[in-house]
mmCIF file of C-alpha atoms and ligand atoms in Angstrom:
data_model
loop_
_atom_site.group_PDB
_atom_site.id
_atom_site.type_symbol
_atom_site.label_atom_id
_atom_site.label_comp_id
_atom_site.label_asym_id
_atom_site.label_seq_id
_atom_site.Cartn_x
_atom_site.Cartn_y
_atom_site.Cartn_z
ATOM 1 C CA UNK A 24 10.676 1.083 6.860
ATOM 2 C CA UNK A 25 14.527 0.593 5.767
ATOM 3 C CA UNK A 26 16.085 2.596 3.276
ATOM 4 C CA UNK A 27 19.719 1.153 2.270
ATOM 5 C CA UNK A 28 19.395 -1.202 5.484
ATOM 6 C CA UNK A 29 18.635 1.671 8.031
ATOM 7 C CA UNK A 30 15.425 2.172 9.229
ATOM 8 C CA UNK A 31 13.918 5.333 8.712
ATOM 9 C CA UNK A 32 10.450 7.149 9.594
ATOM 10 C CA UNK A 33 9.243 9.928 6.931
ATOM 11 C CA UNK A 34 9.824 12.585 9.676
ATOM 12 C CA UNK A 35 11.166 12.919 13.026
ATOM 13 C CA UNK A 36 12.095 15.520 15.943
ATOM 14 C CA UNK A 37 15.668 15.387 16.484
ATOM 15 C CA UNK A 38 16.614 16.152 19.650
ATOM 16 C CA UNK A 39 20.696 17.526 18.948
ATOM 17 C CA UNK A 40 19.390 19.907 16.398
ATOM 18 C CA UNK A 41 15.943 20.486 18.044
ATOM 19 C CA UNK A 42 13.990 20.689 15.049
ATOM 20 C CA UNK A 43 12.049 18.414 12.562
ATOM 21 C CA UNK A 44 13.838 16.543 9.637
ATOM 22 C CA UNK A 45 11.972 15.317 7.252
ATOM 23 C CA UNK A 46 13.104 13.649 4.061
ATOM 24 C CA UNK A 47 12.898 15.840 0.923
ATOM 25 C CA UNK A 48 11.349 13.722 -1.434
ATOM 26 C CA UNK A 49 11.532 16.049 -4.440
ATOM 27 C CA UNK A 50 14.615 14.535 -4.930
ATOM 28 C CA UNK A 51 13.308 11.086 -4.507
ATOM 29 C CA UNK A 52 13.676 8.417 -6.434
ATOM 30 C CA UNK A 53 16.720 9.712 -7.706
ATOM 31 C CA UNK A 54 18.632 11.315 -4.540
ATOM 32 C CA UNK A 55 17.733 10.229 -0.501
ATOM 33 C CA UNK A 56 18.112 14.164 0.907
ATOM 34 C CA UNK A 57 17.291 15.000 4.579
ATOM 35 C CA UNK A 58 15.906 18.631 5.369
ATOM 36 C CA UNK A 59 16.064 20.536 9.038
ATOM 37 C CA UNK A 60 12.850 22.451 9.329
ATOM 38 C CA UNK A 61 13.873 25.543 11.318
ATOM 39 C CA UNK A 62 11.540 28.136 10.770
ATOM 40 C CA UNK A 63 7.387 28.454 10.162
ATOM 41 C CA UNK A 64 7.871 29.469 6.236
ATOM 42 C CA UNK A 65 9.830 26.071 5.988
ATOM 43 C CA UNK A 66 7.148 23.998 7.032
ATOM 44 C CA UNK A 67 4.821 25.611 4.913
ATOM 45 C CA UNK A 68 6.932 25.828 2.176
ATOM 46 C CA UNK A 69 7.979 21.870 3.036
ATOM 47 C CA UNK A 70 4.264 21.123 2.240
ATOM 48 C CA UNK A 71 3.126 23.353 -0.416
ATOM 49 C CA UNK A 72 5.964 22.402 -2.675
ATOM 50 C CA UNK A 73 6.047 18.806 -1.806
ATOM 51 C CA UNK A 74 8.346 18.278 -0.139
ATOM 52 C CA UNK A 75 6.501 16.090 1.907
ATOM 53 C CA UNK A 76 3.338 15.330 0.846
ATOM 54 C CA UNK A 77 0.573 12.608 1.282
ATOM 55 C CA UNK A 78 -2.528 12.954 3.047
ATOM 56 C CA UNK A 79 -1.428 11.844 6.837
ATOM 57 C CA UNK A 80 2.383 12.747 6.268
ATOM 58 C CA UNK A 81 1.083 16.535 5.871
ATOM 59 C CA UNK A 82 -0.954 16.141 8.730
ATOM 60 C CA UNK A 83 1.812 14.848 11.064
ATOM 61 C CA UNK A 84 4.193 17.655 9.557
ATOM 62 C CA UNK A 85 1.649 20.347 10.208
ATOM 63 C CA UNK A 86 1.152 19.084 13.729
ATOM 64 C CA UNK A 87 4.642 19.560 14.288
ATOM 65 C CA UNK A 88 4.622 23.267 12.776
ATOM 66 C CA UNK A 89 2.139 23.957 15.484
ATOM 67 C CA UNK A 90 4.201 23.108 17.964
ATOM 68 C CA UNK A 91 7.644 24.687 16.264
ATOM 69 C CA UNK A 92 5.335 28.063 15.759
ATOM 70 C CA UNK A 93 4.530 27.711 20.178
ATOM 71 C CA UNK A 94 7.899 27.372 21.175
ATOM 72 C CA UNK A 95 8.767 30.768 19.282
ATOM 73 C CA UNK A 96 5.657 32.314 20.524
ATOM 74 C CA UNK A 97 3.088 30.622 22.871
ATOM 75 C CA UNK A 98 0.545 33.628 22.833
ATOM 76 C CA UNK A 99 -2.944 32.727 21.400
ATOM 77 C CA UNK A 100 -2.328 35.265 18.475
ATOM 78 C CA UNK A 101 0.721 33.520 17.587
ATOM 79 C CA UNK A 102 -1.146 30.287 17.854
ATOM 80 C CA UNK A 103 -3.587 31.494 15.225
ATOM 81 C CA UNK A 104 -1.210 32.894 13.022
ATOM 82 C CA UNK A 105 0.621 29.533 12.418
ATOM 83 C CA UNK A 106 -2.890 27.860 12.213
ATOM 84 C CA UNK A 107 -3.588 30.217 9.088
ATOM 85 C CA UNK A 108 -0.175 29.788 7.611
ATOM 86 C CA UNK A 109 -0.063 26.079 7.745
ATOM 87 C CA UNK A 110 -3.990 25.698 6.784
ATOM 88 C CA UNK A 111 -3.521 27.605 3.827
ATOM 89 C CA UNK A 112 -0.819 25.247 2.222
ATOM 90 C CA UNK A 113 -2.717 22.598 0.432
ATOM 91 C CA UNK A 114 -6.398 22.681 0.282
ATOM 92 C CA UNK A 115 -7.564 19.076 -0.318
ATOM 93 C CA UNK A 116 -6.457 16.430 2.161
ATOM 94 C CA UNK A 117 -8.277 17.123 5.205
ATOM 95 C CA UNK A 118 -5.525 15.423 7.597
ATOM 96 C CA UNK A 119 -4.179 19.121 7.652
ATOM 97 C CA UNK A 120 -7.194 20.431 8.825
ATOM 98 C CA UNK A 121 -7.670 17.816 11.146
ATOM 99 C CA UNK A 122 -4.139 17.904 13.090
ATOM 100 C CA UNK A 123 -4.123 21.653 13.522
ATOM 101 C CA UNK A 124 -7.965 21.392 14.915
ATOM 102 C CA UNK A 125 -6.558 18.974 17.404
ATOM 103 C CA UNK A 126 -3.402 20.726 18.543
ATOM 104 C CA UNK A 127 -5.172 24.068 18.761
ATOM 105 C CA UNK A 128 -8.231 22.452 20.661
ATOM 106 C CA UNK A 129 -5.787 21.012 22.995
ATOM 107 C CA UNK A 130 -3.456 23.868 23.541
ATOM 108 C CA UNK A 131 -6.361 26.320 24.338
ATOM 109 C CA UNK A 132 -7.280 25.511 27.582
ATOM 110 C CA UNK A 133 -3.691 26.028 28.772
ATOM 111 C CA UNK A 134 -1.408 28.507 30.333
ATOM 112 C CA UNK A 135 0.907 29.775 27.440
ATOM 113 C CA UNK A 136 4.040 28.792 29.134
ATOM 114 C CA UNK A 137 2.773 25.052 29.473
ATOM 115 C CA UNK A 138 2.028 25.081 25.209
ATOM 116 C CA UNK A 139 5.502 24.372 23.659
ATOM 117 C CA UNK A 140 6.582 21.290 25.565
ATOM 118 C CA UNK A 141 3.093 19.772 25.338
ATOM 119 C CA UNK A 142 2.559 20.685 21.428
ATOM 120 C CA UNK A 143 5.494 18.661 20.923
ATOM 121 C CA UNK A 144 4.376 15.946 22.610
ATOM 122 C CA UNK A 145 1.094 16.105 21.005
ATOM 123 C CA UNK A 146 2.590 16.168 17.668
ATOM 124 C CA UNK A 147 4.691 13.237 18.199
ATOM 125 C CA UNK A 148 1.746 11.448 19.590
ATOM 126 C CA UNK A 149 0.005 12.276 16.197
ATOM 127 C CA UNK A 150 2.741 10.855 14.168
ATOM 128 C CA UNK A 151 3.130 7.307 16.620
ATOM 129 C CA UNK A 152 -0.350 6.583 16.051
ATOM 130 C CA UNK A 153 -0.483 7.145 12.600
ATOM 131 C CA UNK A 154 1.833 4.376 12.202
ATOM 132 C CA UNK A 155 -0.171 2.144 14.509
ATOM 133 C CA UNK A 156 -3.137 2.843 12.453
ATOM 134 C CA UNK A 157 -1.712 2.173 9.149
ATOM 135 C CA UNK A 158 -0.186 -0.725 10.814
ATOM 136 C CA UNK A 159 -3.710 -2.067 11.719
ATOM 137 C CA UNK A 160 -4.867 -1.083 8.006
ATOM 138 C CA UNK A 161 -2.004 -3.313 7.122
ATOM 139 C CA UNK A 162 -3.716 -6.281 8.844
ATOM 140 C CA UNK A 163 -7.116 -5.813 8.039
ATOM 141 C CA UNK A 164 -6.010 -5.358 4.073
ATOM 142 C CA UNK A 165 -3.319 -8.720 4.494
ATOM 143 C CA UNK A 166 -6.927 -10.422 4.837
ATOM 144 C CA UNK A 167 -8.355 -9.411 2.020
ATOM 145 C CA UNK A 168 -5.134 -10.352 -0.235
ATOM 146 C CA UNK A 169 -5.017 -13.796 1.766
ATOM 147 C CA UNK A 170 -8.525 -14.216 0.411
ATOM 148 C CA UNK A 171 -7.649 -13.220 -2.967
ATOM 149 C CA UNK A 172 -4.845 -15.591 -2.625
ATOM 150 C CA UNK A 173 -6.765 -18.376 -1.650
ATOM 151 C CA UNK A 174 -8.756 -18.619 -4.730
ATOM 152 C CA UNK A 175 -5.856 -18.434 -6.957
ATOM 153 C CA UNK A 176 -3.466 -21.669 -8.153
ATOM 154 C CA UNK A 177 -0.892 -21.733 -4.924
ATOM 155 C CA UNK A 178 1.931 -19.930 -5.622
ATOM 156 C CA UNK A 179 1.066 -17.647 -8.148
ATOM 157 C CA UNK A 180 0.842 -13.662 -7.227
ATOM 158 C CA UNK A 181 -1.780 -11.485 -6.022
ATOM 159 C CA UNK A 182 -1.551 -8.790 -8.747
ATOM 160 C CA UNK A 183 -2.580 -5.475 -6.747
ATOM 161 C CA UNK A 184 -2.861 -1.913 -8.793
ATOM 162 C CA UNK A 185 -2.160 1.234 -7.239
ATOM 163 C CA UNK A 186 -2.172 5.002 -8.063
ATOM 164 C CA UNK A 187 0.001 7.679 -6.709
ATOM 165 C CA UNK A 188 2.174 7.090 -3.719
ATOM 166 C CA UNK A 189 0.011 5.761 -0.635
ATOM 167 C CA UNK A 190 3.325 4.280 0.560
ATOM 168 C CA UNK A 191 5.117 4.841 3.947
ATOM 169 C CA UNK A 192 6.652 8.287 2.716
ATOM 170 C CA UNK A 193 2.917 9.272 2.645
ATOM 171 C CA UNK A 194 2.499 8.762 6.196
ATOM 172 C CA UNK A 195 4.559 8.334 9.082
ATOM 173 C CA UNK A 196 5.448 4.817 8.793
ATOM 174 C CA UNK A 197 3.768 1.801 6.411
ATOM 175 C CA UNK A 198 2.079 3.502 4.230
ATOM 176 C CA UNK A 199 -1.608 3.391 3.671
ATOM 177 C CA UNK A 200 -2.531 1.370 0.683
ATOM 178 C CA UNK A 201 1.091 0.185 0.814
ATOM 179 C CA UNK A 202 0.572 -1.569 4.267
ATOM 180 C CA UNK A 203 -1.440 -4.695 3.482
ATOM 181 C CA UNK A 204 1.330 -4.929 0.520
ATOM 182 C CA UNK A 205 4.255 -4.854 2.925
ATOM 183 C CA UNK A 206 2.682 -7.245 5.308
ATOM 184 C CA UNK A 207 1.486 -10.048 2.761
ATOM 185 C CA UNK A 208 5.176 -9.860 1.556
ATOM 186 C CA UNK A 209 7.089 -10.250 4.929
ATOM 187 C CA UNK A 210 4.236 -13.162 5.531
ATOM 188 C CA UNK A 211 6.007 -15.004 2.594
ATOM 189 C CA UNK A 212 2.734 -14.764 0.360
ATOM 190 C CA UNK A 213 3.356 -13.511 -3.202
ATOM 191 C CA UNK A 214 2.365 -10.304 -4.964
ATOM 192 C CA UNK A 215 3.053 -8.129 -7.452
ATOM 193 C CA UNK A 216 2.396 -4.737 -7.994
ATOM 194 C CA UNK A 217 1.428 -2.434 -10.722
ATOM 195 C CA UNK A 218 2.386 0.997 -10.326
ATOM 196 C CA UNK A 219 0.726 3.571 -11.924
ATOM 197 C CA UNK A 220 3.192 6.317 -12.738
ATOM 198 C CA UNK A 221 0.573 8.910 -11.695
ATOM 199 C CA UNK A 222 1.553 11.867 -13.620
ATOM 200 C CA UNK A 223 1.942 15.026 -13.600
ATOM 201 C CA UNK A 224 4.771 14.256 -10.438
ATOM 202 C CA UNK A 225 5.036 10.621 -10.647
ATOM 203 C CA UNK A 226 4.281 9.575 -7.309
ATOM 204 C CA UNK A 227 4.385 6.082 -8.879
ATOM 205 C CA UNK A 228 8.374 6.328 -9.065
ATOM 206 C CA UNK A 229 8.108 6.697 -5.620
ATOM 207 C CA UNK A 230 5.779 4.051 -4.586
ATOM 208 C CA UNK A 231 8.445 2.045 -7.161
ATOM 209 C CA UNK A 232 11.446 2.838 -5.120
ATOM 210 C CA UNK A 233 9.629 2.283 -1.905
ATOM 211 C CA UNK A 234 8.918 -1.700 -2.973
ATOM 212 C CA UNK A 235 12.580 -2.159 -4.533
ATOM 213 C CA UNK A 236 13.670 -1.347 -1.368
ATOM 214 C CA UNK A 237 11.580 -3.631 0.425
ATOM 215 C CA UNK A 238 12.199 -6.390 -2.544
ATOM 216 C CA UNK A 239 8.801 -6.422 -3.187
ATOM 217 C CA UNK A 240 8.017 -7.688 -6.837
ATOM 218 C CA UNK A 241 6.338 -4.868 -9.304
ATOM 219 C CA UNK A 242 6.408 -3.395 -12.670
ATOM 220 C CA UNK A 243 6.036 0.794 -13.267
ATOM 221 C CA UNK A 244 3.107 1.235 -15.880
ATOM 222 C CA UNK A 245 1.609 4.237 -17.540
ATOM 223 C CA UNK A 246 -1.745 5.859 -15.698
ATOM 224 C CA UNK A 247 -3.456 4.634 -19.168
ATOM 225 C CA UNK A 248 -2.155 1.196 -18.750
ATOM 226 C CA UNK A 249 -4.578 0.596 -16.057
ATOM 227 C CA UNK A 250 -7.747 -0.430 -17.724
ATOM 228 C CA UNK A 251 -5.963 -2.602 -20.293
ATOM 229 C CA UNK A 252 -4.017 -4.846 -17.670
ATOM 230 C CA UNK A 253 -7.885 -5.005 -16.241
ATOM 231 C CA UNK A 254 -9.489 -5.932 -19.304
ATOM 232 C CA UNK A 255 -6.571 -9.073 -19.671
ATOM 233 C CA UNK A 256 -7.559 -10.234 -16.265
ATOM 234 C CA UNK A 257 -4.431 -8.769 -14.988
ATOM 235 C CA UNK A 258 -5.305 -7.472 -12.098
ATOM 236 C CA UNK A 259 -6.833 -9.366 -8.906
ATOM 237 C CA UNK A 260 -7.370 -5.907 -6.984
ATOM 238 C CA UNK A 261 -6.639 -2.452 -6.833
ATOM 239 C CA UNK A 262 -6.007 -0.447 -3.515
ATOM 240 C CA UNK A 263 -5.585 3.041 -3.582
ATOM 241 C CA UNK A 264 -4.784 5.863 -0.587
ATOM 242 C CA UNK A 265 -7.362 8.759 -0.291
ATOM 243 C CA UNK A 266 -6.920 12.500 0.629
ATOM 244 C CA UNK A 267 -10.383 13.084 1.920
ATOM 245 C CA UNK A 268 -13.488 10.616 1.927
ATOM 246 C CA UNK A 269 -16.713 12.093 2.822
ATOM 247 C CA UNK A 270 -18.795 10.548 5.730
ATOM 248 C CA UNK A 271 -21.081 8.844 2.737
ATOM 249 C CA UNK A 272 -17.875 7.196 1.329
ATOM 250 C CA UNK A 273 -16.811 9.408 -1.461
ATOM 251 C CA UNK A 274 -13.276 9.201 -1.949
ATOM 252 C CA UNK A 275 -11.309 11.753 -3.063
ATOM 253 C CA UNK A 276 -7.878 10.843 -4.162
ATOM 254 C CA UNK A 277 -4.768 11.864 -6.955
ATOM 255 C CA UNK A 278 -6.245 12.739 -10.138
ATOM 256 C CA UNK A 279 -6.558 9.362 -12.214
ATOM 257 C CA UNK A 280 -7.636 7.685 -9.146
ATOM 258 C CA UNK A 281 -11.851 7.484 -10.455
ATOM 259 C CA UNK A 282 -10.587 6.306 -13.921
ATOM 260 C CA UNK A 283 -9.344 3.491 -12.237
ATOM 261 C CA UNK A 284 -12.371 2.872 -10.241
ATOM 262 C CA UNK A 285 -14.287 3.103 -13.580
ATOM 263 C CA UNK A 286 -12.413 0.551 -15.466
ATOM 264 C CA UNK A 287 -12.272 -1.769 -11.960
ATOM 265 C CA UNK A 288 -16.252 -1.840 -12.129
ATOM 266 C CA UNK A 289 -16.322 -2.551 -15.705
ATOM 267 C CA UNK A 290 -14.244 -5.466 -15.708
ATOM 268 C CA UNK A 291 -15.043 -7.014 -12.106
ATOM 269 C CA UNK A 292 -11.978 -5.606 -10.158
ATOM 270 C CA UNK A 293 -12.186 -5.279 -6.336
ATOM 271 C CA UNK A 294 -11.312 -1.657 -5.813
ATOM 272 C CA UNK A 295 -10.666 -0.956 -2.201
ATOM 273 C CA UNK A 296 -9.474 2.196 -0.291
ATOM 274 C CA UNK A 297 -7.168 2.181 2.451
ATOM 275 C CA UNK A 298 -8.683 5.254 4.747
ATOM 276 C CA UNK A 299 -6.952 5.934 8.089
ATOM 277 C CA UNK A 300 -10.094 7.776 10.225
ATOM 278 C CA UNK A 301 -8.190 11.219 10.114
ATOM 279 C CA UNK A 302 -8.406 11.288 6.576
ATOM 280 C CA UNK A 303 -12.492 10.854 7.029
ATOM 281 C CA UNK A 304 -14.071 14.317 6.666
ATOM 282 C CA UNK A 305 -17.407 14.014 8.888
ATOM 283 C CA UNK A 306 -18.533 17.432 7.823
ATOM 284 C CA UNK A 307 -19.031 16.760 4.171
ATOM 285 C CA UNK A 308 -21.341 14.610 2.900
ATOM 286 C CA UNK A 309 -21.058 14.989 -1.592
ATOM 287 C CA UNK A 310 -17.443 14.791 -2.591
ATOM 288 C CA UNK A 311 -18.029 15.750 -5.724
ATOM 289 C CA UNK A 312 -19.781 19.253 -4.439
ATOM 290 C CA UNK A 313 -17.905 19.761 -1.278
ATOM 291 C CA UNK A 314 -14.567 19.068 -1.901
ATOM 292 C CA UNK A 315 -12.000 21.467 -2.509
ATOM 293 C CA UNK A 316 -9.936 20.024 -5.422
ATOM 294 C CA UNK A 317 -6.285 21.767 -5.562
ATOM 295 C CA UNK A 318 -5.040 23.380 -8.953
ATOM 296 C CA UNK A 319 -1.270 23.180 -8.893
ATOM 297 C CA UNK A 320 1.221 24.814 -10.817
ATOM 298 C CA UNK A 321 1.102 24.763 -14.526
ATOM 299 C CA UNK A 322 5.145 23.160 -14.629
ATOM 300 C CA UNK A 323 4.325 20.266 -13.027
ATOM 301 C CA UNK A 324 2.318 19.498 -16.433
ATOM 302 C CA UNK A 325 4.418 21.225 -18.830
ATOM 303 C CA UNK A 326 7.820 20.006 -17.754
ATOM 304 C CA UNK A 327 8.848 16.551 -16.390
ATOM 305 C CA UNK A 328 11.840 15.985 -13.720
ATOM 306 C CA UNK A 329 14.046 13.051 -13.937
ATOM 307 C CA UNK A 330 17.685 11.835 -14.130
ATOM 308 C CA UNK A 331 20.113 13.272 -16.843
ATOM 309 C CA UNK A 332 23.544 12.588 -17.824
ATOM 310 C CA UNK A 333 24.259 15.982 -15.492
ATOM 311 C CA UNK A 334 22.568 15.156 -12.538
ATOM 312 C CA UNK A 335 18.396 15.627 -11.833
ATOM 313 C CA UNK A 336 17.224 17.976 -14.581
ATOM 314 C CA UNK A 337 13.696 19.173 -16.037
ATOM 315 C CA UNK A 338 12.935 18.693 -19.787
ATOM 316 C CA UNK A 339 9.532 20.608 -21.044
ATOM 317 C CA UNK A 340 7.074 18.534 -23.131
ATOM 318 C CA UNK A 341 4.613 21.131 -24.380
ATOM 319 C CA UNK A 342 4.373 23.098 -26.918
ATOM 320 C CA UNK A 343 5.384 26.813 -26.221
ATOM 321 C CA UNK A 344 2.065 28.932 -25.758
ATOM 322 C CA UNK A 345 -0.195 25.707 -25.026
ATOM 323 C CA UNK A 346 -2.767 26.535 -22.194
ATOM 324 C CA UNK A 347 -2.132 24.113 -19.649
ATOM 325 C CA UNK A 348 -4.282 22.824 -16.635
ATOM 326 C CA UNK A 349 -3.329 20.904 -13.354
ATOM 327 C CA UNK A 350 -6.193 19.647 -11.190
ATOM 328 C CA UNK A 351 -4.249 17.250 -8.866
ATOM 329 C CA UNK A 352 -7.390 15.388 -7.256
ATOM 330 C CA UNK A 353 -10.366 13.595 -8.454
ATOM 331 C CA UNK A 354 -13.684 12.306 -6.751
ATOM 332 C CA UNK A 355 -14.326 8.332 -7.157
ATOM 333 C CA UNK A 356 -17.883 8.133 -6.074
ATOM 334 C CA UNK A 357 -19.189 5.759 -3.197
ATOM 335 C CA UNK A 358 -20.823 3.455 -5.615
ATOM 336 C CA UNK A 359 -17.466 2.349 -7.336
ATOM 337 C CA UNK A 360 -15.868 1.287 -4.115
ATOM 338 C CA UNK A 361 -15.700 -2.220 -3.138
ATOM 339 C CA UNK A 362 -14.564 -0.986 0.408
ATOM 340 C CA UNK A 363 -12.665 0.789 2.723
ATOM 341 C CA UNK A 364 -10.299 -0.461 4.669
ATOM 342 C CA UNK A 365 -9.678 1.306 7.855
ATOM 343 C CA UNK A 366 -7.643 0.643 11.405
ATOM 344 C CA UNK A 367 -11.161 -0.693 12.873
ATOM 345 C CA UNK A 368 -11.698 -2.698 9.746
ATOM 346 C CA UNK A 369 -13.076 -3.016 6.577
ATOM 347 C CA UNK A 370 -16.597 -1.683 5.855
ATOM 348 C CA UNK A 371 -18.972 -0.549 3.270
ATOM 349 C CA UNK A 372 -18.183 2.953 1.476
ATOM 350 C CA UNK A 373 -21.333 4.502 3.109
ATOM 351 C CA UNK A 374 -22.549 6.594 5.821
ATOM 352 C CA UNK A 375 -24.056 3.234 7.658
ATOM 353 C CA UNK A 376 -20.423 1.542 7.074
ATOM 354 C CA UNK A 377 -18.426 4.146 8.471
ATOM 355 C CA UNK A 378 -20.510 5.198 11.277
ATOM 356 C CA UNK A 379 -20.961 1.461 11.739
ATOM 357 C CA UNK A 380 -17.218 1.239 12.687
ATOM 358 C CA UNK A 381 -16.778 4.609 13.904
ATOM 359 C CA UNK A 382 -19.864 5.559 16.033
ATOM 360 C CA UNK A 383 -17.868 7.849 18.448
ATOM 361 C CA UNK A 384 -16.682 10.073 15.343
ATOM 362 C CA UNK A 385 -19.465 10.278 13.527
ATOM 363 C CA UNK A 386 -21.706 11.684 16.305
ATOM 364 C CA UNK A 387 -19.118 14.483 17.527
HETATM 365 O O1 MRU B 13 -0.220 15.639 -3.877
HETATM 366 P P1 MRU B 13 -0.032 14.111 -2.854
HETATM 367 O O2 MRU B 13 1.229 13.386 -3.294
HETATM 368 O O3 MRU B 13 0.215 14.593 -1.714
HETATM 369 O O4 MRU B 13 -1.298 13.408 -3.109
HETATM 370 C C1 MRU B 13 -0.879 12.054 -2.528
HETATM 371 C C2 MRU B 13 -2.325 10.990 -2.801
HETATM 372 O O5 MRU B 13 -2.899 11.655 -3.344
HETATM 373 C C3 MRU B 13 -2.229 9.866 -1.628
HETATM 374 O O6 MRU B 13 -2.711 8.847 -2.372
HETATM 375 C C4 MRU B 13 -3.015 10.193 -0.643
HETATM 376 O O7 MRU B 13 -2.583 11.357 0.252
HETATM 377 C C5 MRU B 13 -2.995 9.060 0.399
HETATM 378 S S1 MRU B 13 -1.440 8.968 1.300
HETATM 379 C C6 MRU B 13 -1.224 7.856 1.874
#
């Protein structure tokens, strides 16, 4: 997508710098800064401290991290050490393990000398695949938006609520939840997006920044506004992303997603999840019991970052001495999900739905 008229992906290998370049998302939406990752520690820190974030982008960054490590030392020992270092960065998004496993499985049979070049090509392939997957999610989601638009008075926007940032900067390009939105907007179908703020890290500001850059009408709302908007009939559909979806269709996503799904069910609003297949964890059946939920630092809750007169600053919002908890994700049970929008089509949030679309993956 474009930033100030220049097309970007959220990460790319820079041949001149011989390094991975990322958009350092900690400074968005106020400043657009790029970062060059030049050590394995820099890759790990970029994921842990959320310079890069969003399940698909975490996976792609980890794949490049493995390639980087193998260029330094292609031995089996160095490869396992890099795997462990990167795997420890964040626990919830399954794309991380998926990407690390894919690179490792491809490297194991190779002679160490062949690994660096092939690992880099594979990381590039993973990044390109992500773009293609998200574009296909956009086509399938667009059909859902068109179906809703067809039931509304001509010219009135389809009002879509989204939570967190499942946009192009959470992926390599297009985004997952936002891909159908961009496609609808580009096709001239009027849409209006309710952007949840998504405390504590306010990823909604990233979504608003993306939508504004692309000219998509939207309004930024507090997390607690969603239920009210749905009660008033001001939301036609919800589309969120996911960090890990079980083989049975339970959806783990940014904290607060579950409450939106409950409100959507109570108000008869369809609740869709944009799901790229690398985000399916085929080894897990019960999302509430089996998915590890990341606890993030207390400072993300006790403090808020934003633009101040002097630049970008941080203020404390909690009283001194109050304990703080920061669970970063929650699980929306499959029964609350209207449908999963995958690159192979839309299916029920159920084992039958997912295995019907992905028989090849479910069996392995
Ligand atoms: O903690 P984050 O910002 O990495 O969480 C991101 C989300 O929860 C997204 O909704 C999810 O990864 C889908 S991104 C296409």
